[in-house]
Coordinates of C-alpha atoms and ligand atoms in Angstrom, one line a residue:
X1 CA 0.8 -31.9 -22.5
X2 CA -2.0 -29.9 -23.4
X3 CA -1.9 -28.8 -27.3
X4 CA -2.4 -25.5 -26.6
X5 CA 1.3 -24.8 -24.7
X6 CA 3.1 -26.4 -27.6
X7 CA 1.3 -24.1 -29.7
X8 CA 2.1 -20.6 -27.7
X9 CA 5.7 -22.7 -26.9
X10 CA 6.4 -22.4 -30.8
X11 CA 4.7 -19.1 -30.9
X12 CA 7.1 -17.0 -28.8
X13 CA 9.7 -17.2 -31.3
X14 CA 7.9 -15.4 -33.7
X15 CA 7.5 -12.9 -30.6
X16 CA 11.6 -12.8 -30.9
X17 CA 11.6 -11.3 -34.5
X18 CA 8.0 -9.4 -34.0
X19 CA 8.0 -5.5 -35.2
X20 CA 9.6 -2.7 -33.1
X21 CA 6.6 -1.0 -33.1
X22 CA 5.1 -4.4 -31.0
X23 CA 3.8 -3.2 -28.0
X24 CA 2.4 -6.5 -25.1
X25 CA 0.5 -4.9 -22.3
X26 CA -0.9 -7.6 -19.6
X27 CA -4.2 -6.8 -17.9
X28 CA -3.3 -7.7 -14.1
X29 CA -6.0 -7.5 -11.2
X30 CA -8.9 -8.4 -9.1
X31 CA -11.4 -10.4 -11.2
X32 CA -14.4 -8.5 -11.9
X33 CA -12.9 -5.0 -11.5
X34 CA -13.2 -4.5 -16.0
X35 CA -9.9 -6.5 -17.2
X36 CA -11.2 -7.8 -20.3
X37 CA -13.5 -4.5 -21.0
X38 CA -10.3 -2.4 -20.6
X39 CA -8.4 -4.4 -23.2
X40 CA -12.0 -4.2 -25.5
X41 CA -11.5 -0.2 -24.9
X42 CA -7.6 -0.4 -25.9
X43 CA -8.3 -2.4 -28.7
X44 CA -11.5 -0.5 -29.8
X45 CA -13.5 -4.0 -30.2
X46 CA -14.9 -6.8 -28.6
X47 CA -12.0 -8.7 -28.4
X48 CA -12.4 -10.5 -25.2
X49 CA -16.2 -11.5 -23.5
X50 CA -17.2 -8.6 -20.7
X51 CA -20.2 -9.0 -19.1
X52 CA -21.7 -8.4 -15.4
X53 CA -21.3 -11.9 -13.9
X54 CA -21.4 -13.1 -10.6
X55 CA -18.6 -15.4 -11.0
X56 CA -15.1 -15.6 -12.7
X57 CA -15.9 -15.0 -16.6
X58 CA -11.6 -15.5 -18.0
X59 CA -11.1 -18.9 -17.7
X60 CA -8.0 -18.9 -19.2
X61 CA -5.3 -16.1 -20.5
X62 CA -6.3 -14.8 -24.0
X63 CA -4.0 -12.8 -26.2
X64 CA -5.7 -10.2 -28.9
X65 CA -4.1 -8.1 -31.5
X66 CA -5.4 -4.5 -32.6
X67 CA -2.9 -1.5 -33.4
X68 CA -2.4 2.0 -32.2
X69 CA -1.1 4.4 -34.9
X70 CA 2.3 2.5 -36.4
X71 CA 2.1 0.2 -33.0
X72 CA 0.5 -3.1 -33.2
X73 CA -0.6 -3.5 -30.2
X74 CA -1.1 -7.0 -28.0
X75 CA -3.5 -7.2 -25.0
X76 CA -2.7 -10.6 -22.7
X77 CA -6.1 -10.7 -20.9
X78 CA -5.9 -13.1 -17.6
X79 CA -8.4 -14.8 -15.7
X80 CA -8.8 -14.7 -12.0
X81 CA -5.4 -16.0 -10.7
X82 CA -4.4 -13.2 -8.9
X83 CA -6.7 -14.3 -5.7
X84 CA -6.3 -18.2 -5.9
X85 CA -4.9 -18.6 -1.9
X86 CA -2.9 -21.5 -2.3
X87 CA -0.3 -22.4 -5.4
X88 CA -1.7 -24.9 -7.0
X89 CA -1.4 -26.8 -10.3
X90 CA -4.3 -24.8 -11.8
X91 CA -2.4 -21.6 -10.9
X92 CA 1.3 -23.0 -12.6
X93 CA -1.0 -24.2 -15.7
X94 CA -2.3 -19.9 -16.4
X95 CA 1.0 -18.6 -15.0
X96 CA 2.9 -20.3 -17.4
X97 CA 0.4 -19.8 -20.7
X98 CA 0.4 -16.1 -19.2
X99 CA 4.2 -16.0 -20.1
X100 CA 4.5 -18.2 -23.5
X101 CA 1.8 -15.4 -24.8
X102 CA 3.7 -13.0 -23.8
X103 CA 7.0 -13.7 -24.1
X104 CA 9.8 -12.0 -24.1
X105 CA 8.0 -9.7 -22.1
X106 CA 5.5 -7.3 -21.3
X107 CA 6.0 -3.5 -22.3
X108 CA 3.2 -2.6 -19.7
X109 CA 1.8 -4.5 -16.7
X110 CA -1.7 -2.9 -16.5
X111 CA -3.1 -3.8 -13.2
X112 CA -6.7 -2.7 -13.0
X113 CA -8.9 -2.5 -10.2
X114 CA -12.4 0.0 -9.7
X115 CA -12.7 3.1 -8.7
X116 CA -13.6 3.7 -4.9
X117 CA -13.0 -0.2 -4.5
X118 CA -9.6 -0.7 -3.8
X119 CA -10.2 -3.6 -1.1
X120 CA -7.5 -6.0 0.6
X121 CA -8.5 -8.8 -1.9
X122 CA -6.5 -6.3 -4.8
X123 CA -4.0 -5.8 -2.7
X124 CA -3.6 -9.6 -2.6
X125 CA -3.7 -9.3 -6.3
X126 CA -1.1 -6.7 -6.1
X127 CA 1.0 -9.0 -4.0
X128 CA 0.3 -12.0 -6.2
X129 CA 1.6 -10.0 -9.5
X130 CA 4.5 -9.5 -8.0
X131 CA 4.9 -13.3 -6.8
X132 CA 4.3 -14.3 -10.3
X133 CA 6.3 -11.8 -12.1
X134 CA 9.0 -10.1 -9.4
X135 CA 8.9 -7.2 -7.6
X136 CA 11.0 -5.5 -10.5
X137 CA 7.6 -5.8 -12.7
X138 CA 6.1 -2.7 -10.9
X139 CA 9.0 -0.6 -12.8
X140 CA 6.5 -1.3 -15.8
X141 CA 3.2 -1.2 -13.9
X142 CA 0.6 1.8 -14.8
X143 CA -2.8 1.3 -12.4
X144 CA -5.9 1.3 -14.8
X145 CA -9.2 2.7 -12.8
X146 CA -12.1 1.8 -14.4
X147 CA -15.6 3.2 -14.0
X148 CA -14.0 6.6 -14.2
X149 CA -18.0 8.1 -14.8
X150 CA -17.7 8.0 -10.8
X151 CA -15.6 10.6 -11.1
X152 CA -18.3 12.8 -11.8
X153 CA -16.0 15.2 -13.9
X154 CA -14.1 15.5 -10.9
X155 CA -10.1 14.9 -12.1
X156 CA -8.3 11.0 -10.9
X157 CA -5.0 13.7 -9.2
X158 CA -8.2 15.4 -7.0
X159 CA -9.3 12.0 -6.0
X160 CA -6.0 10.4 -5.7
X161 CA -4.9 13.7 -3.4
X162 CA -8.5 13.1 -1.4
X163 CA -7.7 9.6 -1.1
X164 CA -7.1 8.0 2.5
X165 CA -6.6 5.0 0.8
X166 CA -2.9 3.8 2.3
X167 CA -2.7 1.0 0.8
X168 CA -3.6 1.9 -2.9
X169 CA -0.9 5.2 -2.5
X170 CA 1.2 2.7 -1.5
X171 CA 0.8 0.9 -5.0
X172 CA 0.6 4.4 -6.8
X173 CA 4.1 4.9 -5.5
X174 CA 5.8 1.7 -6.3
X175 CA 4.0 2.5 -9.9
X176 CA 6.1 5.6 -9.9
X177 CA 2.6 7.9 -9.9
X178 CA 1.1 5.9 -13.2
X179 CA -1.9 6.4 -13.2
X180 CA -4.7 6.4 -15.7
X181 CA -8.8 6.1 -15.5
X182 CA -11.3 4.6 -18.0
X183 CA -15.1 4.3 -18.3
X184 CA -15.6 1.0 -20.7
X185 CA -18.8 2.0 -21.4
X186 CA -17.5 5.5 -23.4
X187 CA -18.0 5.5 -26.9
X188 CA -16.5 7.2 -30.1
X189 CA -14.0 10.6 -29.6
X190 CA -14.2 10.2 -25.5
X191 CA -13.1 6.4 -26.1
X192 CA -10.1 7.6 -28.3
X193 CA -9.1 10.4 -25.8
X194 CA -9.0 7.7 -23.0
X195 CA -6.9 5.3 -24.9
X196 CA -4.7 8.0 -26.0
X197 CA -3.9 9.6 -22.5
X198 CA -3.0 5.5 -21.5
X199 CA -0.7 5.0 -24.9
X200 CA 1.3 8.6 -23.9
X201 CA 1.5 7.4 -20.5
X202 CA 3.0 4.3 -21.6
X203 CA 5.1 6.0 -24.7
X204 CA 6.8 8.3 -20.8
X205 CA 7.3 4.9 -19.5
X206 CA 9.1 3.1 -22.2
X207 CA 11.1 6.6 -22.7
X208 CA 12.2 6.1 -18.9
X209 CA 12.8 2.4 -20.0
X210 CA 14.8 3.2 -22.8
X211 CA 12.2 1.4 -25.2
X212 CA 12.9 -2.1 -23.5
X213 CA 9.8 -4.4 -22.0
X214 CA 10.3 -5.8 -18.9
X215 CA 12.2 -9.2 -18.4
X216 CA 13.4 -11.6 -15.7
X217 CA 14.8 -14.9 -15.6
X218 CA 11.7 -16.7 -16.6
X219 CA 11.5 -14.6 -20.0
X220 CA 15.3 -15.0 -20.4
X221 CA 14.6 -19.0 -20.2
X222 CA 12.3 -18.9 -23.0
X223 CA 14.5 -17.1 -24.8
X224 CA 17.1 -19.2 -24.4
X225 CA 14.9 -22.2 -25.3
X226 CA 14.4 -21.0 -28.8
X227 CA 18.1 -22.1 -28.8
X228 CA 18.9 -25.5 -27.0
X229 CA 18.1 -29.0 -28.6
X230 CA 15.4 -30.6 -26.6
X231 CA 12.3 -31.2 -27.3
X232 CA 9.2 -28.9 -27.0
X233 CA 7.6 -31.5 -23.8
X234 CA 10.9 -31.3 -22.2
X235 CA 11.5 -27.6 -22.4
X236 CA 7.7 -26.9 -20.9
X237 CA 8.7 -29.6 -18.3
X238 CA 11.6 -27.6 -17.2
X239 CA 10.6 -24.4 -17.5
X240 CA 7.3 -25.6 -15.1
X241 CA 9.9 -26.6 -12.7
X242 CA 11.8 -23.3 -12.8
X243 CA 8.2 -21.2 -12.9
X244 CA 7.5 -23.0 -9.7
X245 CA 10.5 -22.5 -7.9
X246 CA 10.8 -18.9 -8.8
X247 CA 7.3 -18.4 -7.6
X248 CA 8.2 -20.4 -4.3
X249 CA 11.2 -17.6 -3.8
X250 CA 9.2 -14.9 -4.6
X251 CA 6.8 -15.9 -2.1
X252 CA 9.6 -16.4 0.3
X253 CA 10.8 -12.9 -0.2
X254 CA 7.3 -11.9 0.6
X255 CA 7.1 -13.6 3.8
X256 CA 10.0 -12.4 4.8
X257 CA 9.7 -8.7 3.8
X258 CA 6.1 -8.9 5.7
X259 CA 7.7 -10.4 8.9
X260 CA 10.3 -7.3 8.3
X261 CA 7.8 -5.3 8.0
X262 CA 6.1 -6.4 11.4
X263 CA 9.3 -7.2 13.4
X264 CA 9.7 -3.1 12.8
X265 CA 6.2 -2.4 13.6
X266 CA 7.0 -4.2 17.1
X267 CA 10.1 -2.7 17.4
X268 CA 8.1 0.5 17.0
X269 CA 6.1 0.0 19.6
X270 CA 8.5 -1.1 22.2
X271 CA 10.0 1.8 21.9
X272 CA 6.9 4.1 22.0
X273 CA 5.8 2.2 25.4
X274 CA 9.3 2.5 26.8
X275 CA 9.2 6.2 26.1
X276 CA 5.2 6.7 27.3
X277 CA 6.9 4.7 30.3
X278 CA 10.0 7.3 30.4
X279 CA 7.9 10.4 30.0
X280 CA 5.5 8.9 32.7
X281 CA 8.5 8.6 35.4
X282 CA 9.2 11.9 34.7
X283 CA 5.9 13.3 35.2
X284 CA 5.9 11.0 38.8
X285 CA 8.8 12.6 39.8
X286 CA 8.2 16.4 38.9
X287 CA 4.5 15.8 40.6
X288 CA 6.5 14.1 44.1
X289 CA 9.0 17.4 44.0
X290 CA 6.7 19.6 43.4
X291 CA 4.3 18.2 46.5
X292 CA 7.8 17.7 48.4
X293 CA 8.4 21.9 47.9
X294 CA 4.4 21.9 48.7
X295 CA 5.1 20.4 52.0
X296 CA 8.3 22.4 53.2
X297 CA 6.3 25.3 52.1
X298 CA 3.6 24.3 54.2
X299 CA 5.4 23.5 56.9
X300 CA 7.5 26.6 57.5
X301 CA 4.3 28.7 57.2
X302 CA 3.2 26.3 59.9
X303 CA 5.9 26.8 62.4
X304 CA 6.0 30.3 61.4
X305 CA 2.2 30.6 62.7
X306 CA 3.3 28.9 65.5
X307 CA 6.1 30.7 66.5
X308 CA 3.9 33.8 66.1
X309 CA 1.1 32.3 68.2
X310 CA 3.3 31.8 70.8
X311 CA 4.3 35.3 70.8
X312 CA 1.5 36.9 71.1
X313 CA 0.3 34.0 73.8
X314 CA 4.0 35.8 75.7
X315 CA 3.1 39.7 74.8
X316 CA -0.9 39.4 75.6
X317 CA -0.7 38.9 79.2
X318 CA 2.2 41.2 79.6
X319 CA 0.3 43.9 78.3
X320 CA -2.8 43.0 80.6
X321 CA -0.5 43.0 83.4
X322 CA 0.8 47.0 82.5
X323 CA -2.7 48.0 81.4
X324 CA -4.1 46.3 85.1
X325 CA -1.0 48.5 86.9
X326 CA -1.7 51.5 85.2
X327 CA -5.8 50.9 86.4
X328 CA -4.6 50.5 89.8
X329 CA -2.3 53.5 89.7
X330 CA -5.0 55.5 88.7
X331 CA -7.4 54.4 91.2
X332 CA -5.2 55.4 94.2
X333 CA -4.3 59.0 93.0
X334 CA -8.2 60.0 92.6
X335 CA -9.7 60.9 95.6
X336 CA -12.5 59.8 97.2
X337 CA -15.3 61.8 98.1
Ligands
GTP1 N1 -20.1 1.4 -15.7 C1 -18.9 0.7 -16.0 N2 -18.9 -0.6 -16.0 C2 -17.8 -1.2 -16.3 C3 -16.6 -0.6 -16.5 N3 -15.6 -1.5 -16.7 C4 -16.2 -2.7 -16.6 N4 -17.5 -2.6 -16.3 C5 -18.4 -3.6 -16.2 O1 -18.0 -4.5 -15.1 C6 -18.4 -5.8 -15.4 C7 -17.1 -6.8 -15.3 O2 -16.2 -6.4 -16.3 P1 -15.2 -7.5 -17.0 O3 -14.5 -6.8 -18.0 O4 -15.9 -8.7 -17.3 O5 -14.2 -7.7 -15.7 P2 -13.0 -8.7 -15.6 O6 -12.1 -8.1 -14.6 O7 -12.5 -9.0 -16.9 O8 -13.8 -10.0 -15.0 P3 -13.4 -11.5 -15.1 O9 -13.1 -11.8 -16.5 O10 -14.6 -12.2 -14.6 O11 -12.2 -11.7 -14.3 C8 -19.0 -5.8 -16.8 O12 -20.4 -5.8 -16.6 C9 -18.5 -4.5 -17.4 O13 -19.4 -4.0 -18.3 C10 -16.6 0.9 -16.4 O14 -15.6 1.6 -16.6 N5 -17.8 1.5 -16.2

């Protein structure tokens, strides 16, 4: 067992008796998109390495301390395990030093991702938060934009409104509307402003949350460790086991709210091509009555031509035959010189 669990193991019950004022925020997200920059600008110092890289530069989670007024405030930075595909061993290992440093639970999940570049690999990052953590966690989720200089003065509610992002006002919903922007590279008063419109979104937060950080049965079993009798190997042994199943059954809820999701979509769509079919018939049939009245139309001005054809075929040659009389007439009374 690596020394470094046994250390954050013994650590989290000092997190049990820690200050009111304690506030954990965990920086969540796509690697790259400014994670460990946004916790340097929370904490006002270069707390954790941020640097244009072209891989992965978090190898591990990272906890740092600074404060905020009379709140001491501790940033859990987290490396790039938000996009790993599979579950693997790696992936167990920085879930579960993710949770000993920040046990008995995160006020704030802060899951960043760049301005303009909300692609599906957050979104799997989004998903994967939620695997690791429960779908409850995005009660305490604020979205972080970084390189809010993009933003050209331009206000993040304008672009948010502009947006035809689904997907990311989809997350900005289940955030309940948190939202907050940063540029890391600010400096001096605009670097205070920025952390101070974050800390009063997150002071409205825990208001709403009554003070309390967020907690689920995988924060309750550390707690409950600081308790029982065994042994520091055996208690990370079991709570490994427990991490992975609850992982396994968020992932199953996934699966099966996606299949949900897509059994509806189908549904949908059945019933949109029955309907098309429906309206369809309908149109057939108003089209055949309308060339059926067409038709009797046409056919009764048809026999009506007829039937005055024939007449006049019947009057024509009676009327030759008077005006050929009355000719003949005529020519016998004149007299013939
Ligand atoms: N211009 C600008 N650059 C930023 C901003 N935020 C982060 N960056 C830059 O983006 C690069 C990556 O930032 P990091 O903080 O290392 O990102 P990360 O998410 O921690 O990345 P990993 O640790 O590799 O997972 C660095 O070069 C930062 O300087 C921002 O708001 N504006």
């Amino acid at each position: 067992m690596d020394q470094n669990e046994h250390n954050h193991w013994g650590s989290h019950a000092k997190g049990q008796c820690a200050s009111r004022s304690e506030l954990r925020i965990i920086l969540v997200g796509k690697t790259g998109t400014g994670k460990s920059a946004a916790g340097n600008s929370i904490l006002r110092k270069q707390a954790f390495e941020s640097k244009l890289s072209s891989r992965t530069l978090t190898k591990t989670c990272s906890k740092s301390q600074g404060s905020w007024g009379d709140r001491e405030i501790v940033i859990i930075d987290t490396p790039d395990m938000f996009s790993w595909k599979e579950h693997c061993e790696a992936l167990y290992k920085e879930v579960q030093r993710c949770y000993l440093l920040s046990a008995p639970g995160p006020h704030v999940l802060l899951l960043v991702t760049q301005l303009g570049r909300y692609t599906s690999q957050d979104q799997k990052a989004a998903q994967r938060v939620k695997e690791i953590f429960g779908e409850d966690a995005m009660g305490h989720t604020i979205v972080l934009f970084t390189h809010k200089e993009d933003l050209s003065g331009g206000s993040l509610m304008d672009y948010m409104h502009n947006s035809d992002n689904k997907a990311l006002s989809k997350l900005v919903a289940a955030s309940g509307g948190r939202i907050c922007a940063f540029n890391n590279r600010a400096e001096g008063r605009n670097q205070d402003d920025q952390v101070k419109e974050l800390m009063d979104l997150i002071e409205d937060l825990l208001m709403e949350k009554n003070g309390d950080h967020y907690t689920n049965g995988l924060y309750s079993l550390i707690q409950r460790s600081k308790c029982g009798s065994v042994g520091s190997d055996q208690k990370l042994k079991e709570f490994k086991e427990s991490l992975i199943k609850y992982m396994e059954t968020q992932r199953s809820y996934t699966a099966l709210a996606e299949a949900n999701c897509l059994k509806r979509a189908l549904i949908k769509t059945q019933l949109c091509v029955l309907f098309c079919i429906q309206l369809c018939l309908r149109l057939l049939i108003l089209l055949l009555c309308i060339l059926h009245s067409m038709c009797t139309l046409f056919c009764c001005l048809l026999f009506s031509m007829c039937n005055l054809l024939c007449s006049l075929l019947f009057i024509i040659p009676q009327k030759l035959m008077i005006v050929s009389r009355t000719v003949i007439r005529l020519e016998r009374r004149t007299p013939r010189l």
